[in-house]
mmCIF file of C-alpha atoms in Angstrom:
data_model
loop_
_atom_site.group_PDB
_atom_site.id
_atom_site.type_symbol
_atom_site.label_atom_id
_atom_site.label_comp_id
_atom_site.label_asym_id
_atom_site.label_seq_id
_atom_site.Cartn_x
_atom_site.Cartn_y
_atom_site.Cartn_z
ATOM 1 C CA UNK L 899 0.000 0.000 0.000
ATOM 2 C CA UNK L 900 1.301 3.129 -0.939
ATOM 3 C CA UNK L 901 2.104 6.245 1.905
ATOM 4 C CA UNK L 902 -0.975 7.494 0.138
ATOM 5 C CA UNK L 903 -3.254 4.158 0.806
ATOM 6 C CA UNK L 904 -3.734 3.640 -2.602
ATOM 7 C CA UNK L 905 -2.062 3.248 -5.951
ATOM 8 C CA UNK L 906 1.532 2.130 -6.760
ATOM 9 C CA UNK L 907 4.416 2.492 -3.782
ATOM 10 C CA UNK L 908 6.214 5.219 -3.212
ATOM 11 C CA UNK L 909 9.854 4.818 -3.791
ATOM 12 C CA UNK L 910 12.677 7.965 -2.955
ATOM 13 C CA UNK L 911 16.249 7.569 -3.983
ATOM 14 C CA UNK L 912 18.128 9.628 -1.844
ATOM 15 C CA UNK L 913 20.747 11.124 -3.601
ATOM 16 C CA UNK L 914 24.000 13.135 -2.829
ATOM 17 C CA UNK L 915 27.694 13.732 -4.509
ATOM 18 C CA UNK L 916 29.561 11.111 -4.829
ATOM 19 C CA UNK L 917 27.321 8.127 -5.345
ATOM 20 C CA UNK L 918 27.659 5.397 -7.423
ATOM 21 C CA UNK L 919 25.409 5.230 -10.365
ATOM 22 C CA UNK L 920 25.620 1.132 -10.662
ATOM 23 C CA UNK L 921 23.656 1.530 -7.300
ATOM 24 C CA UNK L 922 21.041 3.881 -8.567
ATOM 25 C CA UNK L 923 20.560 1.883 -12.019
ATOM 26 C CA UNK L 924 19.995 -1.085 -10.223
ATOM 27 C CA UNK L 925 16.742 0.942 -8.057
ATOM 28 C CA UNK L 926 15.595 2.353 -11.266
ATOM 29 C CA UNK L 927 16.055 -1.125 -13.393
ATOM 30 C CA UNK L 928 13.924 -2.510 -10.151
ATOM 31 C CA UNK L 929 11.044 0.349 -9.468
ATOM 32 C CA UNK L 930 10.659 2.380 -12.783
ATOM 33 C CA UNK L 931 9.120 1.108 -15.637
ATOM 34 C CA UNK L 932 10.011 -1.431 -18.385
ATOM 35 C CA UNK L 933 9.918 -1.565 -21.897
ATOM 36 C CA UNK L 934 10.531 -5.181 -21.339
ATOM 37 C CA UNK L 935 7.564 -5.804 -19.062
ATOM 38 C CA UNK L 936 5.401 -3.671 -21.486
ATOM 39 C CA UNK L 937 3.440 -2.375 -18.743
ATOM 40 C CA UNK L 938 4.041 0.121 -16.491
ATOM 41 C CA UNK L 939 6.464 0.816 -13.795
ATOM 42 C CA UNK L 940 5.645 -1.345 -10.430
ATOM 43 C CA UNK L 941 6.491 1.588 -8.352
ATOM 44 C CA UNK L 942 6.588 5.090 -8.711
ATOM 45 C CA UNK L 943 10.068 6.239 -8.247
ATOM 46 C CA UNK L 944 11.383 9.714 -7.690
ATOM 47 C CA UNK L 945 14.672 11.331 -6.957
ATOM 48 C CA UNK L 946 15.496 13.697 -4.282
ATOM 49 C CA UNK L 947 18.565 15.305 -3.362
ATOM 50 C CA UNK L 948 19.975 18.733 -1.572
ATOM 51 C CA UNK L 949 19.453 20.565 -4.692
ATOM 52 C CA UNK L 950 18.680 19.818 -8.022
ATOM 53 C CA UNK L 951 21.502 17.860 -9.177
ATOM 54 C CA UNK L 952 23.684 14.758 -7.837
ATOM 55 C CA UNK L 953 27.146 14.567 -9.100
ATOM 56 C CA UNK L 954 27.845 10.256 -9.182
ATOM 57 C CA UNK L 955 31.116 8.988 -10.528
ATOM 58 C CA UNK L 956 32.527 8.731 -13.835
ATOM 59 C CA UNK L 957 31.158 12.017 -14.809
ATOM 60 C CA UNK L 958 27.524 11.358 -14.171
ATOM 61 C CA UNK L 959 24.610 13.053 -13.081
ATOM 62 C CA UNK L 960 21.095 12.996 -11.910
ATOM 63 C CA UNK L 961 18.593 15.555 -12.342
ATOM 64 C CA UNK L 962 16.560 15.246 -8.655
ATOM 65 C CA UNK L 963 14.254 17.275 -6.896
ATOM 66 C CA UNK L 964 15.425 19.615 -4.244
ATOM 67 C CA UNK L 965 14.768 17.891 -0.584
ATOM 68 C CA UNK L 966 13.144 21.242 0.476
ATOM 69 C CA UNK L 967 10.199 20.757 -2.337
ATOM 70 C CA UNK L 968 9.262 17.380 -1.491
ATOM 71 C CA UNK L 969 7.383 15.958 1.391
ATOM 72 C CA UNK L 970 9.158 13.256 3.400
ATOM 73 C CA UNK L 971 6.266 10.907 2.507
ATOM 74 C CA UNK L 972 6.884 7.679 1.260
ATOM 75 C CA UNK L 973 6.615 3.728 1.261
ATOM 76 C CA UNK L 974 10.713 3.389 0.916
ATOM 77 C CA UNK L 975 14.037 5.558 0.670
ATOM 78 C CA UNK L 976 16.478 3.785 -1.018
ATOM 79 C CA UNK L 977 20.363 5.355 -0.623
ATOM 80 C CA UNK L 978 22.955 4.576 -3.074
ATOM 81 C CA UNK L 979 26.770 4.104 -2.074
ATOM 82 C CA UNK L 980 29.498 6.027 -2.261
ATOM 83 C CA UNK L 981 32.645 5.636 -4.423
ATOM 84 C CA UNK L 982 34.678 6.736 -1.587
ATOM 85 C CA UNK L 983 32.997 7.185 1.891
ATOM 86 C CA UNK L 984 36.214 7.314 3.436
ATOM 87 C CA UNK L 985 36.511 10.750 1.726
ATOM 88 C CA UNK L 986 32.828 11.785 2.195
ATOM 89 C CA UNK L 987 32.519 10.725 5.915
ATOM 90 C CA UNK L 988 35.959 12.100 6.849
ATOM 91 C CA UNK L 989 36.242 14.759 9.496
ATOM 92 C CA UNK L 990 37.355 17.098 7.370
ATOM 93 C CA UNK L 991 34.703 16.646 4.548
ATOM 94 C CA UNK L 992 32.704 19.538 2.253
ATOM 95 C CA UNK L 993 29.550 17.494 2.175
ATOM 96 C CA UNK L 994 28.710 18.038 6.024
ATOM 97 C CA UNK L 995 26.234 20.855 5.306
ATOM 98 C CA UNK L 996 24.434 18.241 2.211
ATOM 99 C CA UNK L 997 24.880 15.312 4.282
ATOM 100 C CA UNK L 998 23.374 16.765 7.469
ATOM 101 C CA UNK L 999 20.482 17.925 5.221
ATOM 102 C CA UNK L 1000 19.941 14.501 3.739
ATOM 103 C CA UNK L 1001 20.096 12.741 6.701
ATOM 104 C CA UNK L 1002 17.385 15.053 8.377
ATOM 105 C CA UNK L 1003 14.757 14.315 5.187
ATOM 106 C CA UNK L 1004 16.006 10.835 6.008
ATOM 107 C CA UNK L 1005 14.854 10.664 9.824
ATOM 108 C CA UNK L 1006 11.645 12.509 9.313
ATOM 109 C CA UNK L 1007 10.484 10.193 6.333
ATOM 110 C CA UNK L 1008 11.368 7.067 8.495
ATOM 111 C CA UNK L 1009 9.530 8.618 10.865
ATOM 112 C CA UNK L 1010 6.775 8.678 9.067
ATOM 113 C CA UNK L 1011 6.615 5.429 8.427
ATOM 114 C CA UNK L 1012 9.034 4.885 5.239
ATOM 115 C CA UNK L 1013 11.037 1.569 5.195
ATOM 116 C CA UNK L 1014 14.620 2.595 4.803
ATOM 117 C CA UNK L 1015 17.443 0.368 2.566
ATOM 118 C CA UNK L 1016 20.905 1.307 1.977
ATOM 119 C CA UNK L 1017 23.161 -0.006 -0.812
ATOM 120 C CA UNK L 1018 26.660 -0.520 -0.041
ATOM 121 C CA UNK L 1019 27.907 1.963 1.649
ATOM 122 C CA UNK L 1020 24.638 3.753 1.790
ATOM 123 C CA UNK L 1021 24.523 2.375 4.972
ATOM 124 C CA UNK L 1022 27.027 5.442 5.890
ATOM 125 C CA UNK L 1023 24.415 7.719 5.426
ATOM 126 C CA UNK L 1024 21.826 5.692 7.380
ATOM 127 C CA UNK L 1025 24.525 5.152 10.615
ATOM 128 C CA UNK L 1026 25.321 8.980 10.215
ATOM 129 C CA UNK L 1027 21.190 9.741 10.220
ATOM 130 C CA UNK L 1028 21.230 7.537 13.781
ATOM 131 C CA UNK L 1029 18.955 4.723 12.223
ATOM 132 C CA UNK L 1030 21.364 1.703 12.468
ATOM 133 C CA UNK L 1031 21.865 1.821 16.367
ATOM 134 C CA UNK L 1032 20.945 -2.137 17.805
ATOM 135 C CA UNK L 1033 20.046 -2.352 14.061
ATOM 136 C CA UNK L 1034 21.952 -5.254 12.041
ATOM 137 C CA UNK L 1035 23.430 -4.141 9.384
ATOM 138 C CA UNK L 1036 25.909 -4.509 6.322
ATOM 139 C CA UNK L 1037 28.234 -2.597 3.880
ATOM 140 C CA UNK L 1038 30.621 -3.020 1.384
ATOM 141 C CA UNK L 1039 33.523 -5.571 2.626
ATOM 142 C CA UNK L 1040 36.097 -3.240 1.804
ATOM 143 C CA UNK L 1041 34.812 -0.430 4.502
ATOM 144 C CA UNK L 1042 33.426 -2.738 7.015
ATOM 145 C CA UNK L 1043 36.170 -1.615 9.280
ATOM 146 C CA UNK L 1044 35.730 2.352 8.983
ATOM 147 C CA UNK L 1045 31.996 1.479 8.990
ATOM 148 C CA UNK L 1046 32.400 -0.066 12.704
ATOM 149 C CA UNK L 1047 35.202 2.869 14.170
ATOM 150 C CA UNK L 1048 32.094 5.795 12.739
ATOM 151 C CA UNK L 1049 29.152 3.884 14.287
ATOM 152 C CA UNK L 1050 30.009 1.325 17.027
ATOM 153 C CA UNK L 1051 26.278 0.861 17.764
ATOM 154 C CA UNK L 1052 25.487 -0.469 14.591
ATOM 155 C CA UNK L 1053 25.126 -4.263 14.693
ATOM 156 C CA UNK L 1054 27.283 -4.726 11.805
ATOM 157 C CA UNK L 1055 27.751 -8.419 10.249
ATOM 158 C CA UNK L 1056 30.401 -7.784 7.276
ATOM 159 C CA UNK L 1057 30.192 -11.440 6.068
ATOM 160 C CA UNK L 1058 26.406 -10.631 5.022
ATOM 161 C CA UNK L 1059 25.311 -9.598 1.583
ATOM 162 C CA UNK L 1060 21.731 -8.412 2.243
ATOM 163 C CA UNK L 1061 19.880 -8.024 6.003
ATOM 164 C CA UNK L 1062 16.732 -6.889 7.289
ATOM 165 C CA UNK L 1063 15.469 -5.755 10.527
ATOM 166 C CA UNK L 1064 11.985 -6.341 10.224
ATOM 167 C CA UNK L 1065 11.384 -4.522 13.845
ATOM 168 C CA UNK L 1066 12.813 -1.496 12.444
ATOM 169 C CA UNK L 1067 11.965 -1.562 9.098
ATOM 170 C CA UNK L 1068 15.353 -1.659 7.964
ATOM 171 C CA UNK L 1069 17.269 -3.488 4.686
ATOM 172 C CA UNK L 1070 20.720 -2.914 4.075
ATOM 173 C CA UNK L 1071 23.648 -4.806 1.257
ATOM 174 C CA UNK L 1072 26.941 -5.173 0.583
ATOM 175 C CA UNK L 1073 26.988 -3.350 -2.379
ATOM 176 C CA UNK L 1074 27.981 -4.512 -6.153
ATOM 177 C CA UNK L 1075 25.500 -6.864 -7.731
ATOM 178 C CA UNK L 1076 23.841 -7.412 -4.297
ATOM 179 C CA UNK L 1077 22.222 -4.230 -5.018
ATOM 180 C CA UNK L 1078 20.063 -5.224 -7.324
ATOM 181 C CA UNK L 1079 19.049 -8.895 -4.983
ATOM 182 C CA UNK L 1080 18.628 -5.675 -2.523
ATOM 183 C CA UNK L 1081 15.644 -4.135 -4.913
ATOM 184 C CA UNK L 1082 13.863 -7.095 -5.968
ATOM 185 C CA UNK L 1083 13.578 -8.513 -2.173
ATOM 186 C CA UNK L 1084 11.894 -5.221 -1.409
ATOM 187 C CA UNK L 1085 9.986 -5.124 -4.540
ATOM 188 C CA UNK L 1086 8.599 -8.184 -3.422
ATOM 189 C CA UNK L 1087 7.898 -6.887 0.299
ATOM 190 C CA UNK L 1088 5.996 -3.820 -1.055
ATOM 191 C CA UNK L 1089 4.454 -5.292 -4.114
ATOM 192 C CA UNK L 1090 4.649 -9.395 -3.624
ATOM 193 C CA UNK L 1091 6.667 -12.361 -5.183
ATOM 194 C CA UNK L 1092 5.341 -12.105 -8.684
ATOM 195 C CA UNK L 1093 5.609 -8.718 -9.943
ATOM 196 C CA UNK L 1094 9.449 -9.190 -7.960
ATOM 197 C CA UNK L 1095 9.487 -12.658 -10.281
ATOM 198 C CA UNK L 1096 8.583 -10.650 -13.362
ATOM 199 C CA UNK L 1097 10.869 -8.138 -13.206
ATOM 200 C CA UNK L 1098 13.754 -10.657 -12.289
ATOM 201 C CA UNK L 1099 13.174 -12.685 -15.489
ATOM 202 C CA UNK L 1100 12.615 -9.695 -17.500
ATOM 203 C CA UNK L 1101 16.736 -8.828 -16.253
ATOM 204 C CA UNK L 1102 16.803 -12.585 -17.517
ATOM 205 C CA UNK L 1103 18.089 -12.766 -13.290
ATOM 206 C CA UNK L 1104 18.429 -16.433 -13.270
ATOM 207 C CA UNK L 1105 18.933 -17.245 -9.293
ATOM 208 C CA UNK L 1106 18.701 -13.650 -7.386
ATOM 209 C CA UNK L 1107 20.279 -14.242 -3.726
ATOM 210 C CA UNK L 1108 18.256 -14.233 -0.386
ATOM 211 C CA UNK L 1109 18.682 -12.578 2.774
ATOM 212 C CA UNK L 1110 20.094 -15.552 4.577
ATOM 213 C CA UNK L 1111 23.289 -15.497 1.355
ATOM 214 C CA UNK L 1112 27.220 -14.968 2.577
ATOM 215 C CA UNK L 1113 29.810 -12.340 1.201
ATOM 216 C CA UNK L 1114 32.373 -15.721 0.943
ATOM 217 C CA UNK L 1115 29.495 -16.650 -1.656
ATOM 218 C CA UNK L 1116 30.237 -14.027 -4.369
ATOM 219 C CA UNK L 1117 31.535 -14.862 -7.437
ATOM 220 C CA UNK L 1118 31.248 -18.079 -10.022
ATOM 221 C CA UNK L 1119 32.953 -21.441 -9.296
ATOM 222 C CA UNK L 1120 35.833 -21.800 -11.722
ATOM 223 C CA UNK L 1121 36.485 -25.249 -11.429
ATOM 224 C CA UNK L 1122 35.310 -28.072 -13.425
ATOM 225 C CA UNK L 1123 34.004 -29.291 -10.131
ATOM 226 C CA UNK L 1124 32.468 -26.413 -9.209
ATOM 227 C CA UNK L 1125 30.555 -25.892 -12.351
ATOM 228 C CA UNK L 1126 29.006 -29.745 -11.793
ATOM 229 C CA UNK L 1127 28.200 -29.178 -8.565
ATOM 230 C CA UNK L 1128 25.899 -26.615 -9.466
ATOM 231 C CA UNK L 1129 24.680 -27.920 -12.421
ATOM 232 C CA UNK L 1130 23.763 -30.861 -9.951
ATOM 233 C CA UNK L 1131 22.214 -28.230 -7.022
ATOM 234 C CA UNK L 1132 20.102 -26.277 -10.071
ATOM 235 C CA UNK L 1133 18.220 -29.904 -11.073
ATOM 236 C CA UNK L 1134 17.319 -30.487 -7.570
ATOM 237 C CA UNK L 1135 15.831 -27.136 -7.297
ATOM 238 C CA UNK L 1136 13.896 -27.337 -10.163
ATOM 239 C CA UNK L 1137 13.139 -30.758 -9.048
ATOM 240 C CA UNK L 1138 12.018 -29.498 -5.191
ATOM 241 C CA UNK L 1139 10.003 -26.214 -6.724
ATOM 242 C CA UNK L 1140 7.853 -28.844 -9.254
ATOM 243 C CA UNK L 1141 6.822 -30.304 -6.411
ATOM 244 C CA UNK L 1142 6.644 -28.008 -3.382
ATOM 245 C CA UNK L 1143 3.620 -29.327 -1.771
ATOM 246 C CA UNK L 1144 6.043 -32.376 -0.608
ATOM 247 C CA UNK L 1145 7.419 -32.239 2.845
ATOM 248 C CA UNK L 1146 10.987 -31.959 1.479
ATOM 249 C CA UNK L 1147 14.018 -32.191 4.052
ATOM 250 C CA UNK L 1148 17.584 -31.796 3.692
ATOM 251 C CA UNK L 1149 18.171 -35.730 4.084
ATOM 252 C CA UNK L 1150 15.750 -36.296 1.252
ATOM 253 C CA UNK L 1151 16.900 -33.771 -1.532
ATOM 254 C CA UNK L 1152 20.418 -35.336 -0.233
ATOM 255 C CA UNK L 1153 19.083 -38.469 -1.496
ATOM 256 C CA UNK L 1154 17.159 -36.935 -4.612
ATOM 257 C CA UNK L 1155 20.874 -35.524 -5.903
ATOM 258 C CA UNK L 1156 22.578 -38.726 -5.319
ATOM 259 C CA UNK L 1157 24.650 -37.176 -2.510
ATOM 260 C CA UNK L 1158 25.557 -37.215 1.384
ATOM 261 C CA UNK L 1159 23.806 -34.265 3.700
ATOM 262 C CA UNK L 1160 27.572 -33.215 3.995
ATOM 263 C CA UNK L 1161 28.125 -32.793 0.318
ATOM 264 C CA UNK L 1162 24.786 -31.187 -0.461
ATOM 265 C CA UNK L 1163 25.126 -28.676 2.072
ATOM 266 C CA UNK L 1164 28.488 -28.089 1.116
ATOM 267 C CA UNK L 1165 27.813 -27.812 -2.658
ATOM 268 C CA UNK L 1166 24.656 -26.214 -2.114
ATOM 269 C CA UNK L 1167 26.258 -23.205 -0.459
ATOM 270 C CA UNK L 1168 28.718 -22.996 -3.348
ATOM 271 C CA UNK L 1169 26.227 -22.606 -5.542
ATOM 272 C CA UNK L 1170 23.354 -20.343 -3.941
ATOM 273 C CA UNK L 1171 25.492 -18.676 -1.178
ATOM 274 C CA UNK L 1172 22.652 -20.317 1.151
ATOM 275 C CA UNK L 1173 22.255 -23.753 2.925
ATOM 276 C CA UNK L 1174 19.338 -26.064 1.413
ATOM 277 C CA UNK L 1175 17.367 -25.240 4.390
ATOM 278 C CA UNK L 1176 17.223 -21.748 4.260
ATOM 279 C CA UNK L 1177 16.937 -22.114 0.436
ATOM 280 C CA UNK L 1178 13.859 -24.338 1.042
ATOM 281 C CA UNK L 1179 12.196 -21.619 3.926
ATOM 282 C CA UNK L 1180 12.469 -18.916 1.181
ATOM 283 C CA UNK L 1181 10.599 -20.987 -2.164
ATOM 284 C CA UNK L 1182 7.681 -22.183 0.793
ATOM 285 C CA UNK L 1183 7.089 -18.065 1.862
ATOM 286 C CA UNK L 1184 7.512 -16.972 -1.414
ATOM 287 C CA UNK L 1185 4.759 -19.579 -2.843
ATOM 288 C CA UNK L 1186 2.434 -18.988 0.054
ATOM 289 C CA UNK L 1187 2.710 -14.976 -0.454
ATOM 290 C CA UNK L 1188 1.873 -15.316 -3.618
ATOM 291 C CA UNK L 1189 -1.036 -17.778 -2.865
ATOM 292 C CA UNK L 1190 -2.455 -15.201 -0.007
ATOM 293 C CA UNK L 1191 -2.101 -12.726 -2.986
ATOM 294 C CA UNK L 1192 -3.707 -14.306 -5.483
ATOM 295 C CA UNK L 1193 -6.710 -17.000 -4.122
ATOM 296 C CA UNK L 1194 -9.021 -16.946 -0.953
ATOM 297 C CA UNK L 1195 -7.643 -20.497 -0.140
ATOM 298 C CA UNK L 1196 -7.978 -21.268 3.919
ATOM 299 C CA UNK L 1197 -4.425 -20.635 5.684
ATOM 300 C CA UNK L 1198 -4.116 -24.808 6.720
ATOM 301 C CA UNK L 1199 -4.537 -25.180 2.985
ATOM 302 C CA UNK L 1200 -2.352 -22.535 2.039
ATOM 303 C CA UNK L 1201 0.183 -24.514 4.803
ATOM 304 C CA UNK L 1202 0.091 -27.908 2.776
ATOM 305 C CA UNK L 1203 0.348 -26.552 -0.654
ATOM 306 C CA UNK L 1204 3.804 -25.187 0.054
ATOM 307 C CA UNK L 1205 4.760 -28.486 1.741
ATOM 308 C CA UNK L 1206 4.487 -27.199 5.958
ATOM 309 C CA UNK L 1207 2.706 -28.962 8.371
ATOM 310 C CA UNK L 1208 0.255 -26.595 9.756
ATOM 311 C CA UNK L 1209 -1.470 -23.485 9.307
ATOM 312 C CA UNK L 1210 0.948 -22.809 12.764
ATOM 313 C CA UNK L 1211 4.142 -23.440 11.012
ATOM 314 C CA UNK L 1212 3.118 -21.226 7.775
ATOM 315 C CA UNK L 1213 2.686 -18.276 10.733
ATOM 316 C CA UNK L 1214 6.387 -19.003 11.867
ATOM 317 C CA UNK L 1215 7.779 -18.973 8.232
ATOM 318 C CA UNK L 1216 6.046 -15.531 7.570
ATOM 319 C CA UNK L 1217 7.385 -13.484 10.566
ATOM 320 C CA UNK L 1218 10.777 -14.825 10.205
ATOM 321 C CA UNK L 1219 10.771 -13.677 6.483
ATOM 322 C CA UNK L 1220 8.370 -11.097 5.731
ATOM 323 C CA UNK L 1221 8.006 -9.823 9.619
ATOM 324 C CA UNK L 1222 3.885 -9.783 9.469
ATOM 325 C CA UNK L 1223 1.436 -12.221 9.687
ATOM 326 C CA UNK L 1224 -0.284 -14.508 6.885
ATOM 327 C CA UNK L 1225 -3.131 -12.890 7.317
ATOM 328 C CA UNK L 1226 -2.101 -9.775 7.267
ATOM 329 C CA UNK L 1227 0.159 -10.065 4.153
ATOM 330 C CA UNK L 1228 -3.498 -11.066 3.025
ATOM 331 C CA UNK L 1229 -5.279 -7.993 3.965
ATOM 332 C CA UNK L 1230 -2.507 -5.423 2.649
ATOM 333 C CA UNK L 1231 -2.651 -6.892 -0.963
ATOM 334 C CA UNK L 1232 -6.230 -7.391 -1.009
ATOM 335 C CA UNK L 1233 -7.486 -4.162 0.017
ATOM 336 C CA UNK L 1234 -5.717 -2.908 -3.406
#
């Protein structure tokens, strides 16, 4: 639902000097529209900065709306990184006066309700706004460590790629390509699953990465080995999302792939960045959000069509990944 209960979302990129524009392509690939989808954008997307131009790197810039004509109203504020925060956050940088102003905007539309997601080192601007205190957090491997000396509070976990604090309404990456596996998990959050599944395919996105995927992930396996081994983990996920109504477990798609629960888990993280459990927890939430979405089927039924027990279990699933209730994901998309 959008900040204006009704219509498309609300998205703000938060701009300022400095930023890199891979970050802000991969929001506007994400929330604008698509020639490829043919239809129109998912969300409506504006930019906002403290003026009416943000210089990014490489010679770039983006035409944005000054912060002072523009209410702080919105469903998210998305921040780009910076191509060198160790310059922009130093003590002895020219951007205080912009970045005091941005942050500012930035409190009083969280405030208002906005959820908040940082790119990289985005999160900079978020820790410097006082948002990422007890929150856990990531950034860019590389400044992880002048990341922790500025803001101590933050509940920084470098080896992450993508986290969110649901209690606080808080996403944050590790920058590069986990950007854009950034923008389609909260496409799906403030739009659901599917439109998040078309746009992925559209970007012909074969496997984005979930919350639960490590920074040791990055990268392709260059071995001959390691090129099997995922050409063995992708069948059994087709396999396991044909039929995900079964009560999988990790000793039985061990079994389906021919291998030991050692091997699969090991192999399995090579090639996803995320055990076959937590794999498994994300395909069962993402099916029944888009079944709450799209039938009027009874919660225990909703429960054994993604392969879980109980209409109990299905409750656990959904507040560990999308922090609200089955029924209430129901409400929010039906009252559209």
């Amino acid at each position: 639902m959008s900040a204006e209960g009704h219509g498309r979302p609300r998205v703000v990129a938060l701009l300022a000097d400095g930023m890199w524009s891979h970050d802000l392509a991969n929001v506007i690939q994400v929330f604008a529209d698509s020639p490829i989808l043919g239809a129109k954008a998912p969300c409506s997307l504006v930019f906002v900065a403290n003026g009416r131009r943000a210089r990014l790197d490489h010679g770039l810039s983006a035409e944005a709306t000054p912060l002072e004509q523009v209410d702080a109203r919105a469903d998210l504020v998305c921040v780009p990184g910076f191509t060198h925060p160790e310059v922009t956050f130093g003590s002895s940088t020219e951007q205080r006066d912009e970045l005091d102003a941005c942050c500012g905007w930035l409190r009083d539309a969280y405030g208002r309700g906005a959820q908040v997601a940082s790119l990289g080192t985005g999160s900079f601007v978020l820790g410097r706004a006082g948002l990422l205190d007890g929150v856990t957090c990531t950034t860019h491997h590389a400044y992880a460590a002048l990341f922790s000396r500025l803001f101590p509070s933050a509940a920084l976990e470098p080896d992450r790629i993508l986290t969110h604090d649901s209690s606080r309404s808080i996403w944050t990456s590790a920058g590069g390509a986990s950007g854009l596996d950034l923008c389609l998990s909260l496409l799906a959050a403030l739009t659901g699953p599917r439109t998040a599944a078309e746009v992925s395919e559209a970007m012909s996105l074969w496997r984005p990465r979930s919350l639960e995927t490590r920074q040791e992930a990055f990268g392709m396996p260059e071995t001959e080995l390691g090129e099997l081994a995922m050409n063995d983990v992708d069948t059994l996920c087709q396999a396991v999302r044909r039929d995900l109504s079964h009560p999988w477990s990790v000793r039985e798609m061990a079994g389906r792939a021919g291998m030991s629960e050692r091997t699969l888990q090991r192999r399995f993280l090579q090639a996803t960045g995320e055990t076959p459990k937590s794999w498994l927890g994300t395909q069962r939430a993402e099916l029944a959000a888009a079944l709450l979405e799209q039938t009027d089927l009874p919660l225990p039924l909703v429960a054994a069509r993604v392969g879980l027990g109980s209409a109990d279990v299905l409750y656990r699933l959904f507040r560990s990944r999308y922090g609200e209730s089955p029924s209430r994901h129901r409400q929010r998309f039906s009252s559209r």
